[in-house]
């Protein structure tokens, strides 16, 4: 089976690695254009491009696939490359570009998407973050037959994964990336023998995982402690939850909610020791913060952080 792959970040690279290891022919990879990154802001290839180049796979990086869009020359070149690839199927994982109908129709078996949620819950750009933020007990991976809608296509395979109480987006991402790679190989093996059984997505239970914005990083201390603890885990590693204290922005990386009926104003430091910094929340609980980071510094356990950034009970965190 000839498989064209479209993807960009580490989540997608995990799937591409599994496809290569399984022996599928990979005539072409589509990925986002190189982006500036690092202190020098030099152009960096995506993780998917890095893997493709290391394994001699042809790469195309169109800025758009719309033949009537802003970059018609990019789209036309990509179309020529896709036609030449003679793919039986396209596998898509966190690619970042909308696939127009001509792309969906080109491969004999269409386009299969690896989506990191239990569809129809958390359609959209940030399903892992939003599942943790919402307090979901479980998530998973859905292999979906793509159509013109936003993650609305028929479901082909689905597997569930429990969300652990200490899971962050980083840890859950790695679990789901590995699962997605295994599942898409299974889906292609079934497709080769006509064994896939598409199922329509239920009309009930649809939610949208909107893209994470940097402005969401600021902690609103009027919210319950449990909500804030989930948000801190959901925003690890990006964008990182943050708050202002002593005139500086501090990133909050690990925290847990401690139930209570405190009366201190939300954001007030009510307890502090080497184990953590306790901050009053809007519902009377407190947030026990155990890992912090000041601007330009490293993520540190509370005891190490406090040696370089003294805090005291009665001081106030702001959003």
Short mmCIF file of C-alpha atoms in Angstrom, two decimals:
data_model
loop_
_atom_site.label_atom_id
_atom_site.label_comp_id
_atom_site.label_asym_id
_atom_site.label_seq_id
_atom_site.Cartn_x
_atom_site.Cartn_y
_atom_site.Cartn_z
CA UNK A 1 0.00 0.00 0.00
CA UNK A 2 1.30 3.44 -0.95
CA UNK A 3 0.70 5.94 1.85
CA UNK A 4 1.11 9.72 1.65
CA UNK A 5 1.50 11.22 5.11
CA UNK A 6 0.47 14.73 6.20
CA UNK A 7 1.51 15.97 9.64
CA UNK A 8 3.73 18.41 11.48
CA UNK A 9 4.47 18.08 15.25
CA UNK A 10 5.81 15.26 17.44
CA UNK A 11 2.34 13.72 17.69
CA UNK A 12 2.42 13.18 13.92
CA UNK A 13 6.05 12.01 13.84
CA UNK A 14 5.16 9.12 16.16
CA UNK A 15 2.61 7.89 13.60
CA UNK A 16 5.00 8.35 10.67
CA UNK A 17 7.63 6.29 12.49
CA UNK A 18 5.14 3.45 12.99
CA UNK A 19 4.07 3.50 9.35
CA UNK A 20 7.69 3.33 8.21
CA UNK A 21 8.47 0.52 10.66
CA UNK A 22 5.43 -1.43 9.43
CA UNK A 23 6.83 -1.42 5.90
CA UNK A 24 4.33 0.79 4.10
CA UNK A 25 5.62 2.56 1.00
CA UNK A 26 5.86 6.29 1.77
CA UNK A 27 6.35 8.19 -1.50
CA UNK A 28 5.59 11.65 -0.07
CA UNK A 29 5.22 13.59 3.17
CA UNK A 30 3.34 16.89 3.50
CA UNK A 31 4.24 19.12 6.42
CA UNK A 32 4.06 22.78 7.43
CA UNK A 33 6.75 25.20 6.19
CA UNK A 34 9.81 25.61 8.41
CA UNK A 35 9.22 28.03 11.30
CA UNK A 36 11.60 30.26 13.27
CA UNK A 37 12.37 28.82 16.70
CA UNK A 38 14.92 29.00 19.51
CA UNK A 39 16.89 31.98 20.79
CA UNK A 40 18.29 32.76 17.37
CA UNK A 41 14.86 32.38 15.74
CA UNK A 42 16.40 30.33 12.94
CA UNK A 43 14.12 28.41 10.61
CA UNK A 44 13.56 24.91 11.98
CA UNK A 45 12.03 21.92 10.16
CA UNK A 46 9.05 20.22 11.75
CA UNK A 47 9.56 16.88 13.54
CA UNK A 48 7.81 15.18 10.61
CA UNK A 49 10.14 16.78 8.08
CA UNK A 50 13.17 15.79 10.15
CA UNK A 51 12.09 12.14 10.11
CA UNK A 52 11.31 12.22 6.39
CA UNK A 53 14.70 13.68 5.48
CA UNK A 54 16.49 11.17 7.72
CA UNK A 55 14.75 8.33 5.85
CA UNK A 56 14.92 9.63 2.30
CA UNK A 57 11.21 10.41 1.94
CA UNK A 58 10.21 13.23 -0.41
CA UNK A 59 8.80 16.30 1.36
CA UNK A 60 6.38 19.02 0.21
CA UNK A 61 5.67 22.10 2.35
CA UNK A 62 2.87 24.09 0.73
CA UNK A 63 1.56 27.15 2.54
CA UNK A 64 -1.91 26.24 1.30
CA UNK A 65 -3.63 23.46 -0.62
CA UNK A 66 -6.39 25.68 -2.00
CA UNK A 67 -5.96 26.03 -5.77
CA UNK A 68 -8.02 29.24 -5.66
CA UNK A 69 -6.45 30.58 -2.47
CA UNK A 70 -3.65 32.94 -1.49
CA UNK A 71 -0.85 30.62 -2.62
CA UNK A 72 -2.08 28.94 -5.83
CA UNK A 73 1.47 28.08 -6.97
CA UNK A 74 2.09 26.16 -3.73
CA UNK A 75 -1.18 24.30 -4.13
CA UNK A 76 -0.50 23.46 -7.77
CA UNK A 77 2.97 22.12 -6.95
CA UNK A 78 1.52 20.05 -4.10
CA UNK A 79 -1.16 18.69 -6.41
CA UNK A 80 1.46 17.60 -8.94
CA UNK A 81 3.47 15.89 -6.19
CA UNK A 82 0.39 14.12 -4.83
CA UNK A 83 -0.68 12.91 -8.28
CA UNK A 84 2.83 11.62 -8.94
CA UNK A 85 2.85 9.80 -5.57
CA UNK A 86 -0.02 7.57 -6.74
CA UNK A 87 -1.14 7.03 -3.16
CA UNK A 88 -3.72 4.47 -2.15
CA UNK A 89 -4.45 6.48 0.99
CA UNK A 90 -3.40 9.62 2.84
CA UNK A 91 -2.85 9.51 6.60
CA UNK A 92 -3.27 12.85 8.37
CA UNK A 93 -2.16 13.69 11.91
CA UNK A 94 -2.06 17.25 13.28
CA UNK A 95 -1.13 18.64 9.87
CA UNK A 96 -2.36 22.19 10.38
CA UNK A 97 -3.78 22.88 6.91
CA UNK A 98 -7.36 22.39 5.76
CA UNK A 99 -7.63 19.70 3.09
CA UNK A 100 -9.84 20.84 0.19
CA UNK A 101 -12.12 18.38 -1.54
CA UNK A 102 -9.67 17.63 -4.35
CA UNK A 103 -7.20 16.28 -1.78
CA UNK A 104 -9.85 14.21 0.00
CA UNK A 105 -10.90 12.66 -3.32
CA UNK A 106 -7.44 11.94 -4.73
CA UNK A 107 -6.33 8.72 -2.93
CA UNK A 108 -8.22 5.52 -3.76
CA UNK A 109 -9.08 4.96 -0.08
CA UNK A 110 -9.45 8.63 0.81
CA UNK A 111 -7.83 10.34 3.79
CA UNK A 112 -7.65 8.87 7.30
CA UNK A 113 -7.17 11.16 10.28
CA UNK A 114 -5.63 10.28 13.65
CA UNK A 115 -7.61 12.39 16.14
CA UNK A 116 -6.70 12.53 19.84
CA UNK A 117 -10.17 12.34 21.36
CA UNK A 118 -13.23 10.14 21.57
CA UNK A 119 -15.26 11.75 18.83
CA UNK A 120 -17.59 13.57 18.68
CA UNK A 121 -16.20 14.99 21.94
CA UNK A 122 -13.42 17.51 21.40
CA UNK A 123 -13.44 18.07 17.70
CA UNK A 124 -10.95 20.75 16.75
CA UNK A 125 -7.42 21.93 17.38
CA UNK A 126 -6.63 21.19 21.05
CA UNK A 127 -8.42 18.01 22.18
CA UNK A 128 -5.76 16.90 24.69
CA UNK A 129 -5.59 20.25 26.48
CA UNK A 130 -9.35 20.64 26.64
CA UNK A 131 -10.00 17.13 27.92
CA UNK A 132 -7.70 17.71 30.92
CA UNK A 133 -9.01 21.24 31.49
CA UNK A 134 -12.61 20.00 31.54
CA UNK A 135 -11.85 17.24 34.04
CA UNK A 136 -12.66 14.35 31.71
CA UNK A 137 -11.99 10.93 33.25
CA UNK A 138 -10.98 9.41 29.92
CA UNK A 139 -10.03 10.28 26.38
CA UNK A 140 -8.55 8.26 23.53
CA UNK A 141 -7.84 8.13 19.82
CA UNK A 142 -10.28 7.96 16.92
CA UNK A 143 -9.20 6.96 13.41
CA UNK A 144 -11.61 8.81 11.17
CA UNK A 145 -12.44 8.88 7.46
CA UNK A 146 -12.02 12.55 6.62
CA UNK A 147 -14.73 14.61 4.97
CA UNK A 148 -15.15 18.33 4.31
CA UNK A 149 -16.29 19.10 7.88
CA UNK A 150 -14.24 19.81 11.00
CA UNK A 151 -13.58 16.32 12.40
CA UNK A 152 -17.05 15.19 11.33
CA UNK A 153 -16.18 12.11 9.27
CA UNK A 154 -17.13 8.49 9.90
CA UNK A 155 -15.29 6.70 12.71
CA UNK A 156 -13.22 3.68 11.73
CA UNK A 157 -11.46 2.68 14.97
CA UNK A 158 -11.57 4.00 18.53
CA UNK A 159 -9.67 3.17 21.72
CA UNK A 160 -10.08 4.67 25.18
CA UNK A 161 -7.39 5.86 27.60
CA UNK A 162 -7.91 6.83 31.24
CA UNK A 163 -6.70 10.30 32.20
CA UNK A 164 -4.57 9.93 35.33
CA UNK A 165 -4.98 12.49 38.14
CA UNK A 166 -1.44 13.77 37.50
CA UNK A 167 -1.53 13.69 33.69
CA UNK A 168 -0.40 16.85 31.94
CA UNK A 169 -0.89 17.62 28.29
CA UNK A 170 2.73 16.53 27.80
CA UNK A 171 2.30 13.09 29.40
CA UNK A 172 -1.10 12.43 27.86
CA UNK A 173 0.18 13.56 24.46
CA UNK A 174 2.87 10.89 24.53
CA UNK A 175 0.40 8.15 25.44
CA UNK A 176 -2.01 9.15 22.68
CA UNK A 177 0.71 9.63 20.07
CA UNK A 178 1.96 6.08 20.62
CA UNK A 179 -1.61 4.75 20.55
CA UNK A 180 -2.44 6.67 17.38
CA UNK A 181 0.58 5.24 15.59
CA UNK A 182 -0.39 1.70 16.47
CA UNK A 183 -4.03 2.23 15.55
CA UNK A 184 -3.41 3.76 12.14
CA UNK A 185 -1.24 0.77 11.16
CA UNK A 186 -4.10 -1.48 12.23
CA UNK A 187 -6.58 0.64 10.24
CA UNK A 188 -4.50 0.41 7.07
CA UNK A 189 -4.09 -3.33 7.44
CA UNK A 190 -7.86 -3.65 7.76
CA UNK A 191 -8.41 -1.31 4.82
CA UNK A 192 -6.18 -3.47 2.64
CA UNK A 193 -8.52 -6.43 3.10
CA UNK A 194 -11.80 -4.48 3.19
CA UNK A 195 -12.19 -4.99 6.93
CA UNK A 196 -12.99 -1.44 8.04
CA UNK A 197 -16.55 -0.78 9.21
CA UNK A 198 -17.26 2.99 9.15
CA UNK A 199 -19.69 4.33 11.75
CA UNK A 200 -21.33 7.73 11.72
CA UNK A 201 -20.53 9.99 14.64
CA UNK A 202 -23.38 10.43 17.13
CA UNK A 203 -25.26 13.70 16.87
CA UNK A 204 -25.20 14.02 20.67
CA UNK A 205 -22.17 14.95 22.73
CA UNK A 206 -20.43 17.22 20.24
CA UNK A 207 -17.88 19.60 21.80
CA UNK A 208 -15.17 21.75 20.25
CA UNK A 209 -11.58 21.99 21.42
CA UNK A 210 -10.76 25.54 20.49
CA UNK A 211 -7.15 26.49 19.86
CA UNK A 212 -5.16 27.38 22.98
CA UNK A 213 -4.43 31.09 23.19
CA UNK A 214 -1.59 32.62 25.21
CA UNK A 215 -4.04 34.93 26.99
CA UNK A 216 -5.58 31.86 28.64
CA UNK A 217 -2.38 31.32 30.62
CA UNK A 218 -3.24 33.93 33.28
CA UNK A 219 -4.70 32.30 36.39
CA UNK A 220 -8.03 33.65 37.63
CA UNK A 221 -7.85 33.08 41.38
CA UNK A 222 -11.59 33.61 41.83
CA UNK A 223 -12.13 30.15 40.34
CA UNK A 224 -12.24 26.94 42.42
CA UNK A 225 -8.92 25.30 43.27
CA UNK A 226 -9.78 22.10 41.39
CA UNK A 227 -10.45 24.07 38.21
CA UNK A 228 -7.11 25.86 38.54
CA UNK A 229 -5.20 22.62 39.20
CA UNK A 230 -6.65 21.11 36.02
CA UNK A 231 -5.80 24.21 34.02
CA UNK A 232 -2.19 24.12 35.19
CA UNK A 233 -1.91 20.49 34.05
CA UNK A 234 -3.70 21.25 30.78
CA UNK A 235 -1.33 24.12 29.95
CA UNK A 236 1.84 22.11 30.54
CA UNK A 237 3.94 22.48 28.39
CA UNK A 238 2.12 25.25 26.46
CA UNK A 239 1.37 28.02 27.19
CA UNK A 240 2.12 27.41 30.88
CA UNK A 241 -0.17 28.83 33.57
CA UNK A 242 1.09 32.12 34.98
CA UNK A 243 0.44 34.69 37.67
CA UNK A 244 1.94 37.97 38.87
CA UNK A 245 3.59 38.21 42.29
CA UNK A 246 6.05 40.76 43.65
CA UNK A 247 5.98 42.53 40.30
CA UNK A 248 7.14 39.47 38.32
CA UNK A 249 5.40 36.92 36.12
CA UNK A 250 5.78 33.41 37.55
CA UNK A 251 4.89 30.20 35.73
CA UNK A 252 3.01 27.59 37.75
CA UNK A 253 3.76 24.02 36.61
CA UNK A 254 2.54 21.66 39.31
CA UNK A 255 -0.24 22.14 41.83
CA UNK A 256 -3.03 20.34 43.58
CA UNK A 257 -6.26 21.57 45.11
CA UNK A 258 -6.67 21.25 48.88
CA UNK A 259 -10.34 21.40 50.00
CA UNK A 260 -11.26 23.91 52.67
CA UNK A 261 -13.46 26.80 53.71
CA UNK A 262 -10.89 29.54 53.97
CA UNK A 263 -11.91 33.19 54.05
CA UNK A 264 -8.75 34.82 52.69
CA UNK A 265 -9.11 36.87 49.53
CA UNK A 266 -8.54 34.88 46.36
CA UNK A 267 -4.89 34.94 45.35
CA UNK A 268 -3.54 35.46 48.87
CA UNK A 269 -0.68 33.22 50.02
CA UNK A 270 -2.09 31.48 53.11
CA UNK A 271 0.59 28.84 53.74
CA UNK A 272 4.19 28.36 52.67
CA UNK A 273 6.90 25.79 53.33
CA UNK A 274 9.49 23.75 51.45
CA UNK A 275 6.78 21.51 50.02
CA UNK A 276 4.72 24.19 48.36
CA UNK A 277 3.02 27.57 48.26
CA UNK A 278 -0.63 27.55 49.35
CA UNK A 279 -2.80 30.17 47.64
CA UNK A 280 -6.43 30.96 48.45
CA UNK A 281 -8.96 30.25 45.71
CA UNK A 282 -12.42 31.57 45.07
CA UNK A 283 -14.31 28.63 46.59
CA UNK A 284 -12.46 28.67 49.92
CA UNK A 285 -10.06 25.90 48.91
CA UNK A 286 -6.39 26.52 48.37
CA UNK A 287 -4.02 25.67 45.57
CA UNK A 288 -0.82 23.98 46.74
CA UNK A 289 1.80 24.94 44.14
CA UNK A 290 4.82 22.62 44.13
CA UNK A 291 6.71 23.61 40.97
CA UNK A 292 7.31 27.17 39.78
CA UNK A 293 9.47 29.13 37.35
CA UNK A 294 10.47 32.77 37.20
CA UNK A 295 11.06 34.55 33.88
CA UNK A 296 14.30 33.36 32.28
CA UNK A 297 14.77 30.64 34.88
CA UNK A 298 14.20 26.91 35.13
CA UNK A 299 11.26 24.95 36.41
CA UNK A 300 12.03 24.30 40.07
CA UNK A 301 10.52 22.48 43.04
CA UNK A 302 9.01 24.93 45.53
CA UNK A 303 11.88 24.65 48.01
CA UNK A 304 14.51 25.54 45.38
CA UNK A 305 12.35 28.27 43.88
CA UNK A 306 11.82 29.95 47.25
CA UNK A 307 15.55 30.15 47.94
CA UNK A 308 15.93 32.49 44.98
CA UNK A 309 12.50 34.14 45.09
CA UNK A 310 11.31 34.62 48.69
CA UNK A 311 7.56 34.63 49.27
CA UNK A 312 5.61 35.00 52.51
CA UNK A 313 2.11 34.43 53.84
CA UNK A 314 -0.11 37.43 53.20
CA UNK A 315 1.48 38.29 49.84
CA UNK A 316 -0.88 38.29 46.91
CA UNK A 317 -0.83 36.58 43.52
CA UNK A 318 -2.57 38.52 40.76
CA UNK A 319 -3.83 37.25 37.40
#
